[in-house]
Structure formats: structure tokens, C-alpha cells
Short mmCIF file of C-alpha atoms and ligand atoms in Angstrom, two decimals:
data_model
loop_
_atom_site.label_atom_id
_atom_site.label_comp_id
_atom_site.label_asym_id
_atom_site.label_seq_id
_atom_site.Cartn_x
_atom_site.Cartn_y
_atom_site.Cartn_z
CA UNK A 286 -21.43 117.25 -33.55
CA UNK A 287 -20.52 120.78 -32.63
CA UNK A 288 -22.29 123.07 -29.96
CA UNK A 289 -22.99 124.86 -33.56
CA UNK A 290 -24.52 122.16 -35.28
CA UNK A 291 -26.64 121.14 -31.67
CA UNK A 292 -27.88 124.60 -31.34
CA UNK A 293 -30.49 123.99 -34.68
CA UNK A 294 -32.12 120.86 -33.10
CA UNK A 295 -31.72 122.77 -29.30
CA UNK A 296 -33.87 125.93 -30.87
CA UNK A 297 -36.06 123.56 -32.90
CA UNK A 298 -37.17 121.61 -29.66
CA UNK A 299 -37.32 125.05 -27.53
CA UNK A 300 -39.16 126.59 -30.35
CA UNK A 301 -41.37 123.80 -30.35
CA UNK A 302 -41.94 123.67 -26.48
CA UNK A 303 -42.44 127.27 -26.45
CA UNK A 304 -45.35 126.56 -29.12
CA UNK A 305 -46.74 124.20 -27.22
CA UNK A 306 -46.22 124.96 -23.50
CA UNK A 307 -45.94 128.64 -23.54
CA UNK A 308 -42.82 128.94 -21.78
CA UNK A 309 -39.00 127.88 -21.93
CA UNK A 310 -37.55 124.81 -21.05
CA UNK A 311 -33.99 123.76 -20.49
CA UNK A 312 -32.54 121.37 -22.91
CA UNK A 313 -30.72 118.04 -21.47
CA UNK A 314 -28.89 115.59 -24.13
CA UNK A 315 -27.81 112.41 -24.14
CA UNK A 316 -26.63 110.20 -26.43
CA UNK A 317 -26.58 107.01 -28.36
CA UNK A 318 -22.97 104.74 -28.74
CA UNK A 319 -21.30 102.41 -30.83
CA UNK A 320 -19.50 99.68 -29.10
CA UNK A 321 -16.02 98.96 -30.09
CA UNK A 322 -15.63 95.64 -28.37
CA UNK A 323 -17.75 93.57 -25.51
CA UNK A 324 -20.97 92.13 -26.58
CA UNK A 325 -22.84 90.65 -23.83
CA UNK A 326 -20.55 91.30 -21.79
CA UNK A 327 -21.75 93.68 -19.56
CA UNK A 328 -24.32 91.27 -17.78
CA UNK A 329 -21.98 88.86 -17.23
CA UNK A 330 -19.51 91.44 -14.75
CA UNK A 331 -17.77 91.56 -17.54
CA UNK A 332 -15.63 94.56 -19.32
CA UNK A 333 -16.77 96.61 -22.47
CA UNK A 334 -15.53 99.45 -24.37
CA UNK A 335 -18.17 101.75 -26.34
CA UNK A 336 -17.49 105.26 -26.93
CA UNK A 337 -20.59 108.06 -26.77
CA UNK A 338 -21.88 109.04 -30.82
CA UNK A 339 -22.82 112.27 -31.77
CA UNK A 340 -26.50 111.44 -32.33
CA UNK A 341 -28.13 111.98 -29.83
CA UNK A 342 -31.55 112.64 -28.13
CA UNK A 343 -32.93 116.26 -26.53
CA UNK A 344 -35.24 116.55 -23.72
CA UNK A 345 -36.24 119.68 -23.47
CA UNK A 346 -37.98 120.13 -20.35
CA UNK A 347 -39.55 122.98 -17.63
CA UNK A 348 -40.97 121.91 -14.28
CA UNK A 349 -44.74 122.04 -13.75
CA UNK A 350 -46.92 123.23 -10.73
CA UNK A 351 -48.61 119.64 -10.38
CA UNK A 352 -47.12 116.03 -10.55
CA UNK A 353 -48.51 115.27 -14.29
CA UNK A 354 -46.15 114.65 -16.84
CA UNK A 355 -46.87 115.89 -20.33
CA UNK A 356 -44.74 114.20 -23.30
CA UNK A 357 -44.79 115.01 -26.87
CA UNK A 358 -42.32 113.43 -29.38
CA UNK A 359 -41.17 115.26 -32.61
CA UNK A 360 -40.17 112.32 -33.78
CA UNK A 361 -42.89 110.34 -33.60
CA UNK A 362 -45.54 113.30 -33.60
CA UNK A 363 -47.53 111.57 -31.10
CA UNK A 364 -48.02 113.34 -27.03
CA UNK A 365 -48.64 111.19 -24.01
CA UNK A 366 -49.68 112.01 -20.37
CA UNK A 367 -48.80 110.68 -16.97
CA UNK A 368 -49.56 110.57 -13.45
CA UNK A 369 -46.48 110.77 -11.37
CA UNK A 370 -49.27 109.73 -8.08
CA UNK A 371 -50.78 106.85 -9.47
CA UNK A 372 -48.33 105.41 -12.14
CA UNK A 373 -48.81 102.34 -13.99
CA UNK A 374 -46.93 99.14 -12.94
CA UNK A 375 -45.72 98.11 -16.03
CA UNK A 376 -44.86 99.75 -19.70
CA UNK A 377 -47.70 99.00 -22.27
CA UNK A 378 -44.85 98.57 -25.68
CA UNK A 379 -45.06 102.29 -26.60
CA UNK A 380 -42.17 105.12 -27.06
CA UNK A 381 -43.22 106.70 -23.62
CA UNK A 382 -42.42 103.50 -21.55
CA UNK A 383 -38.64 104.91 -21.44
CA UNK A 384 -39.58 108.34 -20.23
CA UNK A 385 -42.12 106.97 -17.82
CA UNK A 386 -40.20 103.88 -16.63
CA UNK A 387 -37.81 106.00 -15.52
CA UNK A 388 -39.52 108.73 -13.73
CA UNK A 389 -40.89 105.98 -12.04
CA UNK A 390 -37.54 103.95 -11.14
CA UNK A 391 -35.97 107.79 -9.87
CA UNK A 392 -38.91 108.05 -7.59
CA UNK A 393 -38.40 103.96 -6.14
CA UNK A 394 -35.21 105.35 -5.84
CA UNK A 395 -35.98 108.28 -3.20
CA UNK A 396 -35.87 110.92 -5.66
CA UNK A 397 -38.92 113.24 -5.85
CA UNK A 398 -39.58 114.71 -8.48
CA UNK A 399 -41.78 117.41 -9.77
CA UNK A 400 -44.43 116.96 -12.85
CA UNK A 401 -42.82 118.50 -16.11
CA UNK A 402 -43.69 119.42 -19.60
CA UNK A 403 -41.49 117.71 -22.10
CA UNK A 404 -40.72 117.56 -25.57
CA UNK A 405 -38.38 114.90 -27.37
CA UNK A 406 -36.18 115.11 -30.59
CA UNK A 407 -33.94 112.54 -31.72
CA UNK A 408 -31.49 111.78 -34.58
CA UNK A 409 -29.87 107.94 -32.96
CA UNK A 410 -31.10 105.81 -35.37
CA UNK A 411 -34.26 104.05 -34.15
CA UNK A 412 -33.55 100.03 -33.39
CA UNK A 413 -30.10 100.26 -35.11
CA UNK A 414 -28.02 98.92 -32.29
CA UNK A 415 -26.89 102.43 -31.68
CA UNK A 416 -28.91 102.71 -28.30
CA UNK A 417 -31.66 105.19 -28.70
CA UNK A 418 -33.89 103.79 -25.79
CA UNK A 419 -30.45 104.30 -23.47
CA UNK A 420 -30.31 107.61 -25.51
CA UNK A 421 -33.97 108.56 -24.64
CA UNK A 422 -34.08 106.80 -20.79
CA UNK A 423 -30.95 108.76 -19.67
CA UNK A 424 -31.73 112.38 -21.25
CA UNK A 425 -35.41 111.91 -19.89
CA UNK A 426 -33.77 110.96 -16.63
CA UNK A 427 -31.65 114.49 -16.83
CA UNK A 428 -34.14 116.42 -17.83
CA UNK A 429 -36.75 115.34 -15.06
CA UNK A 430 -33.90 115.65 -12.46
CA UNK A 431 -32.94 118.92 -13.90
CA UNK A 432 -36.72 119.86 -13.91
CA UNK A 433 -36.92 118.81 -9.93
CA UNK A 434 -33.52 120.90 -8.85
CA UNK A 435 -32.16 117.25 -8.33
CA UNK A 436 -28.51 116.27 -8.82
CA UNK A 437 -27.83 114.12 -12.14
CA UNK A 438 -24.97 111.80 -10.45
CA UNK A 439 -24.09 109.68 -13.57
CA UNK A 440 -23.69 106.53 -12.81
CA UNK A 441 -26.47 105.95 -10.28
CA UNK A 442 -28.55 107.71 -12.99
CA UNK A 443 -27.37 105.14 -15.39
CA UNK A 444 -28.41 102.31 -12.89
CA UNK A 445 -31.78 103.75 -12.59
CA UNK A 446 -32.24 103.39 -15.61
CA UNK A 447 -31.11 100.25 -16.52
CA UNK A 448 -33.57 99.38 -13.54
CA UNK A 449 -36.10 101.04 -15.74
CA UNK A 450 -35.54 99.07 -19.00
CA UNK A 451 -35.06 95.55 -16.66
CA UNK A 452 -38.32 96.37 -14.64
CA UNK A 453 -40.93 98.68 -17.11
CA UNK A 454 -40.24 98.21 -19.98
CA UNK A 455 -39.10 94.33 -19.68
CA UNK A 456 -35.98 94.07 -21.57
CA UNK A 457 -33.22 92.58 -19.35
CA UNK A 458 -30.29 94.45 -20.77
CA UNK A 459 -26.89 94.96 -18.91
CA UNK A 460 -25.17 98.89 -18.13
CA UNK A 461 -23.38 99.64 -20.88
CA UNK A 462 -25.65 101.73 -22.90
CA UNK A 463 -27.09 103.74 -20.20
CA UNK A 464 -23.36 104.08 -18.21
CA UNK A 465 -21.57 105.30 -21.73
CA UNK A 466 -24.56 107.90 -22.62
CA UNK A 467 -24.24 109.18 -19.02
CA UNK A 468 -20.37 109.07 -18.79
CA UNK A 469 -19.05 109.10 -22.04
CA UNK A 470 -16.30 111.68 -22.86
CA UNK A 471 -15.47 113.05 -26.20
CA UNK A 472 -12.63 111.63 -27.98
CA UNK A 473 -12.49 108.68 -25.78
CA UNK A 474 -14.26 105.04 -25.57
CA UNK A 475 -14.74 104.20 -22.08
CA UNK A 476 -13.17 101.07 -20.58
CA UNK A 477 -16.31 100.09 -18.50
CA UNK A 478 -15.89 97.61 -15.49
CA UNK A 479 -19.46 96.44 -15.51
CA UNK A 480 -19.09 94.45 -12.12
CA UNK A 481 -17.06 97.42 -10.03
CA UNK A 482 -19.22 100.53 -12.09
CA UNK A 483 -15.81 102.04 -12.75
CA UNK A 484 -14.69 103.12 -16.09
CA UNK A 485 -11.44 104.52 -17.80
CA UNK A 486 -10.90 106.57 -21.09
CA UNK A 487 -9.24 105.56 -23.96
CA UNK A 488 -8.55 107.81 -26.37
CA UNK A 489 -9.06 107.28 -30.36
CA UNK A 490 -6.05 108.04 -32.01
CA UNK A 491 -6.66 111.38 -34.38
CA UNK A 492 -5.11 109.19 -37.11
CA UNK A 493 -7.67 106.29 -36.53
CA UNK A 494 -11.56 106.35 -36.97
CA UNK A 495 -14.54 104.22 -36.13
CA UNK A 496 -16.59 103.60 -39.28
CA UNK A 497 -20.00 102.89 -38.48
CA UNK A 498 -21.95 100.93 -41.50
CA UNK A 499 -25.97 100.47 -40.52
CA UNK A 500 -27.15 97.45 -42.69
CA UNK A 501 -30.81 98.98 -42.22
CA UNK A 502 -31.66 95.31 -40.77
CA UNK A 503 -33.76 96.44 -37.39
CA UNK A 504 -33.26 94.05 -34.56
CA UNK A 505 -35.92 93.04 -32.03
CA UNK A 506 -34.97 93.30 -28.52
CA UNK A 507 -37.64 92.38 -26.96
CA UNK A 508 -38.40 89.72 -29.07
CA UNK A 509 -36.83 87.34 -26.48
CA UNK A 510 -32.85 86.66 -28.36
CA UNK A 511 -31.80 88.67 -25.87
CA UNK A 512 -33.17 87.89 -23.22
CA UNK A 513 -32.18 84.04 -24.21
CA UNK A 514 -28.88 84.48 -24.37
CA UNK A 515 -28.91 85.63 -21.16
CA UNK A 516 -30.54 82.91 -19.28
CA UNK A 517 -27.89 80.86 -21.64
CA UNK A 518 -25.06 82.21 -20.06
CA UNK A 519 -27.15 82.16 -16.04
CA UNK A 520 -27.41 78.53 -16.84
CA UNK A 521 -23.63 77.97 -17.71
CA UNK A 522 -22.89 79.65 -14.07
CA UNK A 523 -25.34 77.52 -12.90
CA UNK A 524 -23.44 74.49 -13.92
CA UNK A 525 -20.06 75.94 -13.75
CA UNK A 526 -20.46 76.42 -9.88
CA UNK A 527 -20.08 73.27 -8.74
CA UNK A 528 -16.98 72.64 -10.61
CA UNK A 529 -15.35 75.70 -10.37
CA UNK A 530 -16.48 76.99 -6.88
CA UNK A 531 -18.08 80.26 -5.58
CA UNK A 532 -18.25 81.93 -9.22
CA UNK A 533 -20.54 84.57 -9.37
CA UNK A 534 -20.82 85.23 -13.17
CA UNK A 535 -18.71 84.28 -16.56
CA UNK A 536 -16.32 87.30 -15.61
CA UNK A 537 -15.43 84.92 -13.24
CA UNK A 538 -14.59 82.21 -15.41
CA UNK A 539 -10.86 82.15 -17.74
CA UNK A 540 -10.85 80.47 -21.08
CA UNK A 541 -8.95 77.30 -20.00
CA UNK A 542 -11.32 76.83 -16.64
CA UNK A 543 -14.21 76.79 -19.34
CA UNK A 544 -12.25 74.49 -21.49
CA UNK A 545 -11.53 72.12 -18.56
CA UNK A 546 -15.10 71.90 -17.56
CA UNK A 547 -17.06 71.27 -21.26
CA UNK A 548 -18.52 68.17 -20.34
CA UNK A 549 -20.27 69.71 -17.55
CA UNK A 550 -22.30 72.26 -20.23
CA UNK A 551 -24.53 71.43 -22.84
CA UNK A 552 -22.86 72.07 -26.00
CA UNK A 553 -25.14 75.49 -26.88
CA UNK A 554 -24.78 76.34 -23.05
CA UNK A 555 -20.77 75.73 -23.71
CA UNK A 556 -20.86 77.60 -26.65
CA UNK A 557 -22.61 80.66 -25.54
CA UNK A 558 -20.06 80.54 -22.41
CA UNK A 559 -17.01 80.05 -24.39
CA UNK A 560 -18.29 83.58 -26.40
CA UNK A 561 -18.42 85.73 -23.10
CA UNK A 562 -15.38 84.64 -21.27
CA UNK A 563 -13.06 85.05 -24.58
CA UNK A 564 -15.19 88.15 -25.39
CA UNK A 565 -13.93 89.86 -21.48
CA UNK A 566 -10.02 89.03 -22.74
CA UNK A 567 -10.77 90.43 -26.17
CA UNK A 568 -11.79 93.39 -24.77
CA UNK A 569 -8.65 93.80 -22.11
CA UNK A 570 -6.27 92.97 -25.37
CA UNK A 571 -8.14 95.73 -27.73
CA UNK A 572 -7.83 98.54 -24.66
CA UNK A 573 -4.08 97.40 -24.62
CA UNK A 574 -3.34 97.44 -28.21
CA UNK A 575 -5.09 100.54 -28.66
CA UNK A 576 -3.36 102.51 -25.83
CA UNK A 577 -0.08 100.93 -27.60
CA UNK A 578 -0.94 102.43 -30.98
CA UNK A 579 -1.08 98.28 -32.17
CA UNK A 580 -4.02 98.77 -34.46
CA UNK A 581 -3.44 95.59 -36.33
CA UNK A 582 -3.65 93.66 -32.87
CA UNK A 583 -6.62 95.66 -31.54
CA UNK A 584 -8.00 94.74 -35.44
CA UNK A 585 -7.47 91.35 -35.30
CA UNK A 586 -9.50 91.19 -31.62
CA UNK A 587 -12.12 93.29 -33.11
CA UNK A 588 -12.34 90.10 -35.88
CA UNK A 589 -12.42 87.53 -33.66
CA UNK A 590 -15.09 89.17 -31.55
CA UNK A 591 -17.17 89.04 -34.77
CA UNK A 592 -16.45 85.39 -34.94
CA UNK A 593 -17.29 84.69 -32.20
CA UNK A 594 -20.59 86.40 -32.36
CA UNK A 595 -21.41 84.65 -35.56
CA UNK A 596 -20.45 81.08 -34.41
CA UNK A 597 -20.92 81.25 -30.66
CA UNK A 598 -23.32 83.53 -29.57
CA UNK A 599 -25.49 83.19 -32.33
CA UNK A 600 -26.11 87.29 -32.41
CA UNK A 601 -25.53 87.96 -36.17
CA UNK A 602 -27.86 87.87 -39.31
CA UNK A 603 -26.25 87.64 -43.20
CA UNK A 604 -26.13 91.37 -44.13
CA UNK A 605 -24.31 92.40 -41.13
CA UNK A 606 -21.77 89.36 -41.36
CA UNK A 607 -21.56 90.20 -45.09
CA UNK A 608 -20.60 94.45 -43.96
CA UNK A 609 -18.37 93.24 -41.18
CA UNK A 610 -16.27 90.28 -43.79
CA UNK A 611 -16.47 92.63 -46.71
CA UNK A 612 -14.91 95.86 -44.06
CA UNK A 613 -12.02 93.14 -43.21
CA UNK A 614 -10.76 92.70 -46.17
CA UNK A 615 -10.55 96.67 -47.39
CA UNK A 616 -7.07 97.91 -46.97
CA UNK A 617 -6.64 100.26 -44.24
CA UNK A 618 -9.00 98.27 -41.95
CA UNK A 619 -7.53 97.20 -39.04
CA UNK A 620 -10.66 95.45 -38.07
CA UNK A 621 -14.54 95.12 -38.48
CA UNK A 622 -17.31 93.57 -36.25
CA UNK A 623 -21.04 93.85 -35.90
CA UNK A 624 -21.76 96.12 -32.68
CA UNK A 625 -24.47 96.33 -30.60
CA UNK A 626 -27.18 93.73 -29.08
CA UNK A 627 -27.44 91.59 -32.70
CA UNK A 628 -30.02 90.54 -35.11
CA UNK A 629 -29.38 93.07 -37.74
CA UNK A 630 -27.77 96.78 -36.83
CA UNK A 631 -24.50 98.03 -37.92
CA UNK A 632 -20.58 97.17 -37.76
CA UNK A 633 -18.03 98.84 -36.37
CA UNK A 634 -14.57 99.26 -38.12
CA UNK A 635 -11.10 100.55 -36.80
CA UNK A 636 -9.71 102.34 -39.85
CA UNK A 637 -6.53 104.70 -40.99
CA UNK A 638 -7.84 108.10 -41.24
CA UNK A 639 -7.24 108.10 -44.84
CA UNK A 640 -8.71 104.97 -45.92
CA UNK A 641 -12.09 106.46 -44.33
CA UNK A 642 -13.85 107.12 -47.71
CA UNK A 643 -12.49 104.46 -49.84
CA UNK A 644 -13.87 102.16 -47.03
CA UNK A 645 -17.39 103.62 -46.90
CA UNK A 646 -17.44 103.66 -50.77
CA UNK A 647 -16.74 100.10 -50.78
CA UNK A 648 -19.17 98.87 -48.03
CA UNK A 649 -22.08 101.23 -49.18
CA UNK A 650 -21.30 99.76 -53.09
CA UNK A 651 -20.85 96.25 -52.22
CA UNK A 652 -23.80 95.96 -49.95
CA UNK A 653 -26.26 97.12 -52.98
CA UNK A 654 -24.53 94.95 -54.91
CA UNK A 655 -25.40 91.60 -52.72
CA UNK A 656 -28.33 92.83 -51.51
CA UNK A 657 -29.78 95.59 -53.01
CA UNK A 658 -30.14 97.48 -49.96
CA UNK A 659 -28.56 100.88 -48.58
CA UNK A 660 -26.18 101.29 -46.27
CA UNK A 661 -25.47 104.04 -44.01
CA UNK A 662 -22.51 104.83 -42.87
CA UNK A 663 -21.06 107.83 -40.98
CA UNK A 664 -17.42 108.27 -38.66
CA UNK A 665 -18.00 108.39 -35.14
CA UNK A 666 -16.37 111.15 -33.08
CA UNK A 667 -16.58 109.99 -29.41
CA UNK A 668 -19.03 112.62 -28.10
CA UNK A 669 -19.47 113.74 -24.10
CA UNK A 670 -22.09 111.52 -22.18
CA UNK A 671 -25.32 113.53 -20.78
CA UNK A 672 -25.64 117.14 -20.23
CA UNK A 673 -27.77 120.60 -20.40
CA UNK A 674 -27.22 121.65 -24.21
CA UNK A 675 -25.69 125.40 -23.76
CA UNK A 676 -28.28 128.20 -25.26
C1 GLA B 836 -27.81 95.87 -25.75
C2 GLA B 836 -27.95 95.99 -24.23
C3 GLA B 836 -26.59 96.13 -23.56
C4 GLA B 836 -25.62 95.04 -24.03
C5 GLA B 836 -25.64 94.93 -25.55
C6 GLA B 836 -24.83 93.78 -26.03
O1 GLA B 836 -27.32 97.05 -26.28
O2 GLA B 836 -28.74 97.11 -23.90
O3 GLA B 836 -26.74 96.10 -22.16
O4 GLA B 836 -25.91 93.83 -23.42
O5 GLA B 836 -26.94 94.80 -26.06
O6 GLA B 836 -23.50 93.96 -25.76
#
């Protein structure tokens, strides 16, 4: 999106603060991502490349005189209030448990902060795989900072909240979503070392886009998948360790170790394993083939990352294994997997510049066809991780 296009959301929101709290705010954003490659990964010390979207979420914020926190959510019309001096311990399953969680997880961290009036807008798809609670934890996270005269350092920010979604909110999800929509930078996906915290850009081709096709299927987090696959892949260290020595995680682990100790694993526990530790190479191989211009290889990796998903990890549903085959086998796609945390969501595609709209024709027409459902599906520019929108 252009600082043209943000400015009618950035005077909505400051118009609607204004209304509201009868003064001006400063406006943070942050936004959602797409992953190109590395699912479940990231809490296994493991690599992953997503690049920043566009959509994104505004916090539009000014610092209050007390330490109350006032919310209110354009999106979901609804307000919400807080004490910042006697918090509540744990989320209670509402919108407000990301903004809350993490002004508390900023303060466990040493940060003071001040109270604040706040108003939210978003446009990340909500429970799309595209990361809108990262989208919503790390602009909240700017925007109280910002509020406080506090630093926004990115990737301790991201950690924070991470710690946030882990500890208040109760989902145990790795760093990727909150380190890309603090660090992303436009035009690039972000090689992301998730045991060292460091990250690299790699830049998208101009000739090359990421097609992103939303099968409309909404995925539940929460609803304990997730948090299963984890403890899958805990157990498989577990087990690993006394054949393989002091291993700390699957990033740990190669392909032919794993091989060489299956009968140590139950065969899901081997299965989920075998996902992550060919998943980390896939995701080494894609960085290299893109930075090579070998869009066929980093293709085919993106395909046998959906494979794997499918077969292994057990992360897919129908529709978006039906958008990711059907993608695969348009010409001018290099490559087409589902992206995200699973259950429903959207797929990813690497495809020639010119084959853009024949592809999204295709997918959005052969996904009413087999299931009578829409599709969306937009091109990703890599946007620029968190920030004050300019006035
Ligand atoms: C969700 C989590 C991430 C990551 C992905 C799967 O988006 O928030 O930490 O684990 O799923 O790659």
C-alpha cells in the first residue's frame, strides 16, 4: 500500500479518536505476513522466510494522565477498559486480550508505561493465516511504547509479544509473525533465524510475485492443533536425545539422523519430525534458489513443503490442498503451498509477473467450481515491518 492509500485509514482512525477522545493521537502500524516457506518451523530453532503484507493494523494512540487504558475497535465496534495497576492474570478469549496481554508482558519486562487512549482499525484478514493477532499485538505494542516516550527496539518488542500470545492469551505460537511485522522490509521476505533472532532480506524479484489465494476456510488456533503439533515435535526431541545426544530442538536434527533413528519414534511422532527437519532445508534451498533467480527450484521446494504439510504434519484441510494443487499446475507457477499455521487459510504461490491474472482467474473460477465458495486473492508487495504512519 502507498503512504497515499494509508493516509485514508490514518485520518479515518485520527478522525475517529479525535471524536471520541477529544484530542490527537499518533498513528503506529504494523502489519500482517504471508509466509513463503517454514511452517512450524520457527518453534523448533528452526529457519523461516515470510515477507511483511500490506494489510495491516493502526493503533492510533495519545498518552493519558492516569494508568487506565481505554480501547475501542472500529472493526469490531466494541470499547474495552483496563487497569494497567491491577491487571488481570490471564486473557478472558476476547479481541482486547492482544492489546492487554501485551501492555502487560512490556511492563514484566521493565518497561513502564503510561495509561493511553486507543483506537484500532484493521484490514489483515481476521483468522486467515495472514497474522492479524501478530498484526494487532505488535502495533498495540508501538503505540503504547510510543504513547510512554519508550524506545520500540524490534525484536525484543517482537519477543514480548510472542511472550504475550504464549502467556495471556494461551496460544503457544513461535516468533515469526510478531519478528516479520516488527522487522519486515518492503520488497524483501526476511530469512529469519528463529534460534539466533537474526534475520536477512531477500528480495522478490520485480519480475516474480506472491499470489495470495484465501480459501475463506477460518482456522482455529486455539483450538489445540497447534498447540499439538507442538508437543508432537517436544516429544520427538524427547526421544531423539538419547540417541542423538545433547539436541536441543529439531533444528538440531538432519534428515538422515532422523531417518537413522525411526524406530526410536512413534510413527505420528516420526512423521511430524520428519516434516520440521526437511521443512528447515526447504527453507535454506528456497532462500538459495531465489537469490539465484532459480524459480523453478525455489517452486518445486515451495511444493514439497505443501506435501509435506498435507501428509506429515497433518496442517491442511481439502479447499486449501485443492487452491495449492490446482495453483501448481497453472503455467507460470513456479510453485504453490498453503501458508500460515493450517486448518483452512490461504496459499501462497511464486508466479511470473505476467501470469499474475490468468492465475488468479483460474484459482478464483476453479474454486467455485468445486466448491462453490469465493476466493480471495490479492499480490503481495513485501511491505516495511512496524512504524508511526506519517501525517
Ligand atoms: C502461526 C504461529 C507462528 C508459526 C506458524 C506456523 O502463525 O503464530 O509462530 O508457528 O503458525 O508456521
Amino acid at each position: 500500500m502507498t503512504t497515499t492509500e494509508m493516509s485514508v485509514p490514518r485520518r479515518r482512525i485520527a478522525d475517529e479518536f479525535a471524536s471520541r477522545f477529544g484530542r490527537a493521537p499518533r498513528v503506529s502500524r504494523a502489519p500482517g505476513r504471508v509466509n513463503v516457506i517454514g511452517e512450524h518451523t520457527d518453534y523448533n530453532d528452526g529457519f523461516v522466510m515470510p515477507a511483511a503484507l500490506e494489510f495491516a493494523t493502526l493503533v492510533a494512540a495519545a498518552p493519558r494522565a492516569d494508568r487506565r487504558l481505554n480501547v475501542y475497535s472500529m472493526t469490531m465496534d466494541e470499547a474495552r477498559e483496563f487497569d494497567l495497576d491491577s491487571p488481570p492474570e490471564r486473557g478472558r478469549h476476547d479481541w482486547s486480550d492482544y492489546v492487554f496481554g501485551v501492555a502487560v508482558m512490556l511492563e514484566r519486562s521493565g518497561r513502564r508505561l503510561k495509561g493511553a487512549d486507543l483506537v484500532v482499525w484493521t484490514d489483515v484478514p481476521l483468522g486467515s493465516g495472514l497474522s492479524s493477532s501478530a498484526a494487532l499485538e505488535v502495533s498495540a505494542a508501538h503505540a503504547l511504547l510510543t504513547a510512554s516516550g519508550a524506545p520500540f527496539e524490534p525484536v525484543a518488542t517482537a519477543k514480548i509479544c510472542q511472550e504475550a500470545e504464549n502467556e495471556y492469551v494461551g496460544m503457544r505460537c513461535g516468533i515469526m509473525d510478531q519478528y516479520v511485522s516488527a522487522c519486515g522490509a518492503a520488497g524483501n521476505a526476511l530469512l529469519i533465524d528463529c534460534r539466533s533472532l537474526e534475520s536477512r532480506n531477500v528480495p522478490i524479484d520485480p519480475n516474480r510475485r506472491l499470489l495470495v489465494a484465501n480459501s475463506n476456510v477460518k482456522h482455529q488456533h486455539a483450538g489445540g492443533e497447534y498447540n499439538a503439533r507442538r508437543e508432537a515435535c517436544e516429544e520427538g526431541v524427547r526421544l531423539l536425545k538419547p540417541r542423538l545426544g545433547p539436541i536441543k530442538a529439531l533444528r538440531d536434527v538432519t534428515p538422515a539422523e532422523l531417518d537413522a533413528s525411526r524406530d526410536a519414534l512413534p510413527e505420528l511422532v516420526y512423521r511430524r519430525c520428519r516434516h520440521i527437519v526437511t521443512e528447515n532445508a526447504r527453507v535454506l534451498e528456497a532462500e538459495r534458489t531465489l537469490r539465484a533467480g532459480d524459480f523453478a527450484a525455489c517452486g518445486q521446494a515451495m511444493n514439497a513443503s505443501h506435501a509435506s504439510m498435507r501428509d506429515d504434519f497433518e496442517i491442511t484441510c481439502p479447499e486449501v490442498d485443492f487452491l495449492a494443487e490446482l495453483a501448481q499446475g497453472i503455467e507460470g507457477v513456479y510453485g504453490s503451498r498453503m501458508t500460515g499455521g493450517g486448518f483452512g487459510g490461504c496459499t501462497v504461490s511464486l508466479v511470473e509477473a505476467a501470469a499474475v491474472d490468468r492465475a488468479a482467474r483460474t484459482l478464483v473460477d476453479g474454486y467455485r467450481g468445486a466448491y462453490g465458495r469465493v476466493a480471495d486473492v490479492f499480490v503481495c508487495s513485501p511491505s516495511a515491518g512496524a512504524g508511526l504512519v506519517p501525517l
